[in-house]
Coordinates of C-alpha atoms and ligand atoms in Angstrom, one line a residue:
M1 CA -15.3 -22.1 38.2
K2 CA -18.4 -22.9 40.2
I3 CA -21.0 -20.2 40.9
A4 CA -24.1 -22.0 41.7
R5 CA -24.1 -24.5 44.5
F6 CA -26.6 -27.1 45.6
S7 CA -28.8 -26.5 48.5
R8 CA -28.4 -29.1 51.3
V9 CA -31.5 -31.0 50.3
G10 CA -30.8 -30.4 46.7
F11 CA -27.4 -32.2 47.0
I12 CA -28.9 -35.1 48.9
L13 CA -31.6 -35.6 46.3
A14 CA -29.2 -35.2 43.4
A15 CA -26.7 -37.7 44.9
A16 CA -29.5 -40.1 45.8
G17 CA -30.9 -39.5 42.3
S18 CA -27.6 -40.5 40.9
A19 CA -27.3 -43.6 43.0
V20 CA -30.9 -44.8 42.7
G21 CA -31.2 -45.7 39.1
L22 CA -31.7 -48.5 36.6
G23 CA -29.2 -50.3 38.7
N24 CA -31.6 -50.6 41.6
I25 CA -34.8 -51.4 39.8
W26 CA -33.9 -53.0 36.5
K27 CA -30.5 -54.5 37.0
F28 CA -30.3 -55.6 40.6
P29 CA -33.4 -57.8 40.5
Y30 CA -32.3 -59.6 37.3
I31 CA -28.7 -60.2 38.2
A32 CA -29.8 -61.3 41.7
G33 CA -32.2 -63.6 39.9
E34 CA -29.5 -64.9 37.5
Y35 CA -27.0 -65.6 40.3
G36 CA -29.5 -67.4 42.5
G37 CA -30.6 -64.6 44.9
G38 CA -29.4 -64.8 48.6
A39 CA -25.7 -65.4 48.3
F40 CA -25.4 -62.8 45.6
V41 CA -27.4 -60.2 47.6
L42 CA -25.2 -60.8 50.6
V43 CA -22.0 -60.3 48.8
Y44 CA -23.4 -57.1 47.4
L45 CA -24.6 -55.9 50.8
I46 CA -21.2 -56.7 52.4
T47 CA -19.4 -54.8 49.6
V48 CA -21.7 -51.8 50.2
M49 CA -20.9 -51.8 53.9
L50 CA -17.2 -52.6 53.7
I51 CA -16.1 -50.7 50.6
G52 CA -19.0 -48.6 49.4
F53 CA -19.2 -46.4 52.5
S54 CA -15.5 -45.6 52.7
V55 CA -15.0 -45.0 49.0
M56 CA -18.0 -42.7 48.9
I57 CA -16.7 -40.6 51.7
A58 CA -13.3 -40.4 49.8
E59 CA -15.0 -39.5 46.5
L60 CA -17.0 -36.7 48.1
L61 CA -13.9 -35.4 49.9
I62 CA -12.0 -35.1 46.6
G63 CA -14.8 -33.1 45.0
Y64 CA -15.4 -31.0 48.1
L65 CA -11.8 -30.0 48.5
G66 CA -10.9 -29.9 44.8
R67 CA -13.9 -27.8 43.9
S68 CA -13.3 -28.5 40.3
D69 CA -14.1 -31.1 37.6
A70 CA -13.5 -34.9 38.1
A71 CA -9.9 -34.6 36.6
S72 CA -8.7 -31.3 37.9
S73 CA -9.9 -31.8 41.5
F74 CA -7.1 -34.3 42.0
V75 CA -4.4 -31.8 40.8
K76 CA -5.9 -29.0 42.8
I77 CA -5.5 -31.1 45.9
S78 CA -2.1 -32.5 45.2
S79 CA -0.2 -30.7 42.6
T80 CA 2.7 -33.1 42.8
H81 CA 0.7 -36.0 41.4
K82 CA -0.4 -34.8 38.0
S83 CA -1.0 -38.3 36.7
F84 CA -4.2 -38.4 38.6
W85 CA -5.6 -36.0 36.2
L86 CA -5.6 -38.8 33.6
A87 CA -7.2 -41.2 36.1
G88 CA -10.0 -38.7 36.7
A89 CA -10.5 -38.1 33.0
I90 CA -10.7 -41.9 32.3
M91 CA -13.2 -42.2 35.2
A92 CA -15.4 -39.5 33.8
M93 CA -15.2 -41.2 30.4
A94 CA -16.7 -44.3 32.0
G95 CA -19.8 -42.3 32.6
L96 CA -20.3 -41.6 28.9
L97 CA -19.6 -45.2 28.1
I98 CA -22.2 -46.3 30.6
M99 CA -24.6 -43.9 29.0
T100 CA -24.3 -45.6 25.6
F101 CA -26.4 -48.4 27.0
Y102 CA -28.1 -46.6 29.8
S103 CA -29.8 -44.2 27.4
V104 CA -30.9 -47.2 25.3
V105 CA -32.6 -48.8 28.3
I106 CA -34.2 -45.5 29.3
G107 CA -35.6 -45.5 25.7
W108 CA -37.1 -49.0 26.2
I109 CA -38.7 -47.8 29.4
L110 CA -40.2 -44.8 27.7
N111 CA -41.5 -47.1 25.0
Y112 CA -43.0 -49.3 27.7
I113 CA -44.9 -46.4 29.2
F114 CA -46.9 -46.5 26.0
V115 CA -47.1 -50.3 26.0
A116 CA -48.6 -50.0 29.5
L117 CA -51.0 -47.3 28.5
T118 CA -52.3 -49.0 25.4
S119 CA -52.2 -52.7 25.9
L120 CA -50.3 -54.9 28.3
P121 CA -49.3 -58.3 27.0
A122 CA -51.8 -61.0 28.2
S123 CA -49.2 -63.7 28.9
V124 CA -45.6 -64.3 29.5
D125 CA -45.2 -65.6 25.9
E126 CA -46.9 -62.6 24.5
A127 CA -44.8 -60.3 26.7
K128 CA -41.7 -62.1 25.5
S129 CA -42.6 -61.6 21.9
V130 CA -43.3 -57.9 22.5
F131 CA -39.9 -57.4 24.1
T132 CA -38.0 -59.6 21.6
Q133 CA -39.7 -57.9 18.7
M134 CA -38.5 -54.5 20.0
I135 CA -34.9 -55.7 20.5
D136 CA -34.7 -57.8 17.4
S137 CA -36.4 -55.8 14.8
S138 CA -37.8 -52.5 16.0
I139 CA -34.5 -50.6 15.5
L140 CA -36.2 -47.4 14.5
T141 CA -38.6 -47.5 17.6
Q142 CA -35.6 -47.9 19.8
I143 CA -33.6 -45.2 18.1
F144 CA -36.6 -42.9 18.4
F145 CA -36.9 -43.4 22.2
H146 CA -33.1 -43.3 22.6
T147 CA -33.3 -39.9 20.9
V148 CA -36.0 -38.7 23.2
A149 CA -33.8 -39.7 26.2
F150 CA -30.8 -38.0 24.7
V151 CA -32.7 -34.8 24.2
L152 CA -34.2 -34.8 27.7
I153 CA -30.9 -35.5 29.4
S154 CA -28.9 -33.0 27.4
A155 CA -31.5 -30.3 28.0
V156 CA -31.3 -30.8 31.7
V157 CA -27.5 -30.9 31.9
A158 CA -27.3 -27.8 29.6
R159 CA -29.2 -25.9 32.3
G160 CA -26.5 -26.6 34.9
I161 CA -26.3 -27.9 38.4
K162 CA -28.8 -25.6 40.0
G163 CA -31.4 -24.9 37.3
G164 CA -31.2 -28.3 35.6
I165 CA -29.9 -31.1 37.8
E166 CA -31.1 -29.9 41.2
R167 CA -34.5 -29.0 39.9
L168 CA -35.0 -32.3 38.1
N169 CA -34.1 -34.2 41.2
M170 CA -36.3 -32.1 43.5
V171 CA -39.3 -33.1 41.5
L172 CA -38.6 -36.6 40.3
M173 CA -37.0 -38.2 43.4
P174 CA -40.0 -37.6 45.8
L175 CA -42.3 -38.9 43.1
L176 CA -40.1 -42.0 42.7
F177 CA -40.1 -42.7 46.5
V178 CA -43.9 -42.4 46.6
I179 CA -44.5 -44.7 43.7
V180 CA -42.1 -47.4 44.8
G181 CA -43.2 -47.1 48.4
G182 CA -46.8 -47.4 47.6
M183 CA -46.3 -50.4 45.4
F184 CA -44.2 -52.0 48.0
L185 CA -47.0 -51.6 50.6
Y186 CA -49.3 -53.4 48.3
A187 CA -46.8 -56.2 47.7
L188 CA -46.6 -56.6 51.5
S189 CA -50.2 -57.8 51.5
L190 CA -49.6 -60.6 49.1
D191 CA -48.7 -64.2 49.9
G192 CA -45.8 -64.1 47.4
F193 CA -44.0 -61.7 49.8
S194 CA -42.5 -64.4 52.1
K195 CA -41.2 -66.3 49.0
A196 CA -39.6 -63.1 47.8
V197 CA -37.9 -62.7 51.2
D198 CA -36.6 -66.3 51.1
F199 CA -35.3 -65.8 47.6
M200 CA -33.5 -62.6 48.4
F201 CA -32.1 -63.4 51.8
M202 CA -31.5 -67.2 52.0
P203 CA -28.0 -67.7 50.7
D204 CA -27.3 -70.7 48.5
W205 CA -23.5 -70.5 48.4
S206 CA -23.2 -73.2 45.7
K207 CA -24.6 -70.6 43.3
L208 CA -21.8 -68.1 44.1
N209 CA -19.2 -68.7 41.4
S210 CA -16.4 -66.2 40.7
E211 CA -18.4 -64.4 38.0
A212 CA -21.2 -63.9 40.5
F213 CA -18.7 -62.5 43.0
V214 CA -17.2 -60.0 40.5
T215 CA -20.7 -59.0 39.4
A216 CA -21.8 -58.4 42.9
V217 CA -18.9 -56.2 43.8
G218 CA -19.1 -54.4 40.4
H219 CA -22.8 -53.8 41.1
A220 CA -22.1 -52.3 44.5
F221 CA -20.0 -49.7 42.8
F222 CA -22.5 -49.2 39.9
T223 CA -25.5 -48.8 42.1
L224 CA -23.7 -46.3 44.5
S225 CA -22.5 -44.3 41.5
L226 CA -18.9 -44.8 42.7
G227 CA -15.6 -44.7 40.8
M228 CA -16.5 -42.5 37.9
G229 CA -16.5 -39.0 39.3
A230 CA -20.3 -38.5 39.3
L231 CA -20.5 -37.9 43.0
L232 CA -17.1 -36.1 43.0
T233 CA -18.5 -33.7 40.4
Y234 CA -21.6 -33.1 42.4
A235 CA -19.6 -32.7 45.6
A236 CA -17.6 -29.8 44.0
S237 CA -20.9 -27.9 44.2
L238 CA -21.6 -28.7 47.8
P239 CA -22.4 -25.7 50.1
K240 CA -19.6 -24.8 52.5
N241 CA -19.5 -26.6 55.8
S242 CA -21.3 -29.6 54.5
N243 CA -21.2 -32.9 56.4
L244 CA -19.8 -35.4 54.0
V245 CA -20.3 -38.3 56.3
S246 CA -24.0 -37.7 57.0
N247 CA -24.6 -37.2 53.3
T248 CA -22.9 -40.5 52.6
L249 CA -25.0 -42.3 55.2
I250 CA -28.2 -40.9 53.8
V251 CA -27.3 -41.7 50.2
V252 CA -26.1 -45.2 50.9
A253 CA -29.2 -45.9 53.0
L254 CA -31.6 -44.6 50.3
D255 CA -29.9 -46.5 47.6
T256 CA -29.7 -49.8 49.4
G257 CA -33.2 -49.3 50.8
I258 CA -34.7 -48.7 47.3
A259 CA -32.8 -51.7 45.8
L260 CA -34.2 -54.1 48.5
V261 CA -37.7 -52.6 48.5
A262 CA -37.8 -52.7 44.7
G263 CA -36.4 -56.2 44.6
L264 CA -38.8 -57.6 47.2
M265 CA -41.7 -55.9 45.4
L266 CA -40.8 -57.3 42.0
F267 CA -40.2 -60.9 43.3
T268 CA -43.4 -60.8 45.3
F269 CA -45.4 -60.0 42.1
L270 CA -43.5 -62.6 40.1
Y271 CA -44.0 -65.4 42.7
E272 CA -47.6 -64.4 43.3
Y273 CA -48.3 -65.0 39.6
G274 CA -46.0 -67.9 39.1
A275 CA -43.4 -66.2 36.9
E276 CA -39.7 -66.9 36.8
P277 CA -37.3 -64.7 38.8
S278 CA -34.3 -65.4 36.4
S279 CA -35.1 -64.1 33.0
G280 CA -32.2 -61.8 32.4
P281 CA -32.3 -58.1 31.3
G282 CA -35.9 -58.7 30.1
L283 CA -37.1 -59.4 33.6
V284 CA -39.0 -56.1 34.1
F285 CA -39.9 -55.9 30.5
I286 CA -41.2 -59.5 30.1
S287 CA -42.3 -61.2 33.3
L288 CA -43.5 -58.1 35.0
P289 CA -45.8 -56.7 32.3
A290 CA -47.5 -60.1 32.1
V291 CA -47.9 -60.1 35.8
F292 CA -49.4 -56.6 35.8
Y293 CA -51.9 -57.8 33.1
E294 CA -53.0 -60.7 35.4
M295 CA -53.6 -58.2 38.2
G296 CA -56.4 -56.5 36.3
T297 CA -57.2 -52.8 36.5
I298 CA -54.9 -52.1 39.4
G299 CA -52.2 -53.9 37.4
T300 CA -52.5 -51.5 34.6
V301 CA -52.3 -48.5 36.9
F302 CA -49.2 -50.1 38.5
A303 CA -47.6 -50.8 35.2
V304 CA -47.9 -47.2 34.1
L305 CA -46.7 -45.9 37.5
F306 CA -43.9 -48.4 37.6
F307 CA -42.5 -47.5 34.2
F308 CA -42.7 -43.8 35.0
A309 CA -40.8 -44.5 38.3
L310 CA -38.2 -46.4 36.3
A311 CA -37.9 -43.6 33.8
F312 CA -37.5 -41.1 36.7
A313 CA -34.8 -43.3 38.3
G314 CA -33.0 -43.6 35.0
L315 CA -33.1 -39.9 34.1
T316 CA -31.8 -38.6 37.4
S317 CA -28.9 -41.1 37.2
A318 CA -28.2 -40.3 33.5
V319 CA -27.6 -36.6 34.2
S320 CA -25.0 -37.6 36.7
L321 CA -23.3 -39.9 34.3
V322 CA -22.9 -37.1 31.7
E323 CA -22.2 -34.2 34.0
P324 CA -18.5 -35.1 34.8
M325 CA -17.5 -35.0 31.2
V326 CA -19.6 -31.9 30.5
Q327 CA -17.8 -30.2 33.4
I328 CA -14.4 -31.3 32.0
G329 CA -15.4 -29.9 28.6
I330 CA -16.2 -26.6 30.3
D331 CA -13.2 -26.4 32.6
K332 CA -10.5 -27.9 30.4
F333 CA -11.6 -27.3 26.8
K334 CA -13.3 -24.0 27.5
M335 CA -16.5 -25.0 25.9
S336 CA -19.8 -23.3 26.8
R337 CA -22.0 -25.5 28.9
L338 CA -24.4 -25.8 26.0
K339 CA -21.7 -26.9 23.6
S340 CA -20.2 -29.3 26.1
S341 CA -23.6 -30.8 26.9
I342 CA -24.4 -31.4 23.2
S343 CA -20.9 -32.7 22.4
M344 CA -20.9 -35.2 25.3
G345 CA -24.5 -36.1 24.5
L346 CA -23.7 -36.8 20.9
F347 CA -20.9 -39.1 21.9
F348 CA -23.1 -41.5 23.9
Y349 CA -26.0 -41.0 21.5
L350 CA -24.1 -42.1 18.4
I351 CA -22.4 -45.1 20.1
G352 CA -25.8 -45.9 21.6
I353 CA -27.2 -46.4 18.2
V354 CA -24.5 -49.1 17.6
V355 CA -25.5 -50.6 20.9
I356 CA -29.1 -50.8 19.7
L357 CA -27.9 -52.5 16.5
S358 CA -25.8 -55.0 18.6
G359 CA -29.1 -56.4 20.0
S360 CA -30.9 -56.7 16.7
S361 CA -31.1 -60.0 14.8
E362 CA -29.7 -58.4 11.7
F363 CA -26.4 -57.1 13.2
K364 CA -26.1 -59.2 16.4
E365 CA -23.5 -61.6 15.0
T366 CA -21.2 -58.8 13.6
L367 CA -21.4 -57.0 17.0
T368 CA -20.8 -60.0 19.2
W369 CA -17.5 -61.3 20.5
G370 CA -16.8 -64.1 22.9
G371 CA -20.5 -64.6 23.8
K372 CA -21.1 -61.0 24.7
N373 CA -22.5 -58.4 22.3
L374 CA -21.5 -54.7 22.4
F375 CA -24.1 -53.9 25.0
D376 CA -22.9 -56.7 27.4
W377 CA -19.2 -55.8 26.8
I378 CA -19.7 -52.1 27.7
D379 CA -21.7 -53.1 30.7
F380 CA -19.1 -55.5 31.8
I381 CA -16.0 -53.3 31.1
T382 CA -17.5 -50.3 32.8
A383 CA -19.3 -51.8 35.8
S384 CA -17.0 -54.7 36.6
I385 CA -13.6 -53.1 35.7
M386 CA -13.6 -49.4 35.3
L387 CA -15.7 -48.4 38.3
P388 CA -13.9 -50.6 40.8
L389 CA -10.6 -49.4 39.3
G390 CA -11.8 -45.8 39.7
G391 CA -12.7 -46.6 43.3
L392 CA -9.3 -48.0 43.9
M393 CA -7.6 -44.9 42.5
M394 CA -9.6 -42.7 44.8
A395 CA -8.9 -44.9 47.8
I396 CA -5.2 -44.7 47.0
F397 CA -5.3 -40.9 46.4
V398 CA -7.1 -40.1 49.7
G399 CA -5.4 -42.9 51.7
F400 CA -1.8 -42.4 50.5
V401 CA -1.3 -39.4 48.3
M402 CA -3.1 -36.8 50.4
R403 CA -1.5 -35.8 53.6
R404 CA -3.2 -37.3 56.6
S405 CA -3.6 -33.9 58.2
Q406 CA -5.5 -32.7 55.1
V407 CA -7.9 -35.5 55.3
E408 CA -8.2 -35.2 59.1
A409 CA -9.0 -31.5 59.0
V410 CA -12.3 -32.2 57.2
L411 CA -13.2 -35.6 58.3
K412 CA -12.1 -36.0 61.9
P413 CA -14.8 -33.6 63.2
Q414 CA -17.4 -35.5 61.2
L415 CA -16.3 -39.0 61.8
G416 CA -15.2 -38.6 65.4
R417 CA -13.8 -41.8 66.8
F418 CA -14.8 -43.7 63.6
F419 CA -12.1 -41.8 61.7
E420 CA -9.5 -44.5 62.4
I421 CA -11.7 -47.3 61.3
W422 CA -12.7 -45.4 58.1
Y423 CA -9.1 -44.5 57.3
F424 CA -7.9 -48.0 57.8
S425 CA -10.7 -49.5 55.7
L426 CA -10.0 -47.0 52.9
R427 CA -6.3 -47.6 52.9
F428 CA -6.3 -51.4 53.3
I429 CA -9.6 -53.2 53.3
A430 CA -11.0 -51.5 50.1
P431 CA -7.8 -52.0 48.1
A432 CA -7.4 -55.6 49.3
A433 CA -11.0 -56.4 48.4
L434 CA -10.6 -54.8 45.0
F435 CA -7.4 -56.7 44.5
V436 CA -9.3 -60.0 45.1
V437 CA -11.9 -58.8 42.5
A438 CA -9.0 -58.2 40.0
L439 CA -7.7 -61.7 40.6
H440 CA -11.2 -63.1 40.0
L441 CA -11.5 -61.1 36.9
L442 CA -8.3 -62.5 35.5
G443 CA -9.7 -65.9 36.1
V444 CA -13.0 -65.0 34.5
A445 CA -11.6 -63.2 31.5
Ligands
LIG1 N1 -26.0 -45.6 40.2 C1 -26.7 -45.6 38.9 C2 -27.7 -46.8 38.9 O1 -27.8 -47.5 39.9 C3 -25.8 -45.7 37.8 C4 -24.6 -44.9 37.9 C5 -23.3 -45.4 37.9 C6 -24.8 -43.5 37.9 C7 -22.2 -44.6 38.0 C8 -23.6 -42.7 38.1 C9 -22.4 -43.2 38.1 O2 -28.4 -47.0 38.0

């Protein structure tokens, strides 16, 4: 039962807040770096255009028409296909699984706000040891900040769509845009900028192996918050007569824009000061702080602002990762919002602690299988498998299970003559592309 609805701006900021997250500023630059830049970026951009758009419209449509939680909305729309309830519930669970590492990384970021405020590491080596020390042996520090993240996120979600989630996004998203935009303008004035452009946009196809391909497609889903019912759940609280297509356009544009702007800015700073673009998850925690140190006073200011912006991006996404299961708890299990928020919160909080342990030198070996520790496994299973699969389910649901007339009634007026193209790409192109990903995955696994 929905009482409070988003305002129009509130929805756009909340959906953009969900999409623009650690995926854009922390993950995208380091995976682009690891897979050699250009070719990877291109596959990601093509996926966003070809699949991201059409699946996002479908996901919003399900929430908008179903007006319920991520699982029940499917059944509300088509009561003859009850099995989709389970698909929706599994999707929503992916959100909590993602949260088990997402909250840990938000914790690192909160910790780094203090590092930036007190003393930035003076060299890459020193930065490396600060980061490695945190991961390897400062288990309690990590648990402390992970706890802070858990409390903040649960407190916002417990206040609901309007008083919690919309409010948070109305404040933090504009701040995030200003900080990232301002730092990007500064980066534009540096010589390293052209090298950053080359790195991000000159494809070197030899670097594109099948793992890079799967990662790029998975990342497109991850960064657009697709395939786990986050946007679906938000869309259930859209005001009547909302335009799903223009909302989608704005959210995709903001998300892609921020990823490219943040990537260009980071690589500019790195090139300007001779640091390496490919240093894994530690990229923004190792190379970047050392570069900020080199920049002097303005660097310190940048460092503090940057980690704040990263925290904002993370928190506004985190609430959308938790909300689908919280909503299921309320609708299906008749919990109060407070109880549901705490229960779902505890789920990711407790597993998150094991994720922290899986990075520490003491427990790493026990919690590593086949070259990936628990952190990497959860990241891989959710981003590369569960989200694309969730996207596929939604494409099939809207493309084949729903009656065409039902879909047309809402989207034909909004899409106009693009309706046919969208419908075709949702029914055939998106599933075909995801099938190719599945094949690649079988080869990779
Ligand atoms: N899109 C978010 C990011 O880029 C992560 C996310 C994934 C949020 C799926 C919600 C759903 O960080």
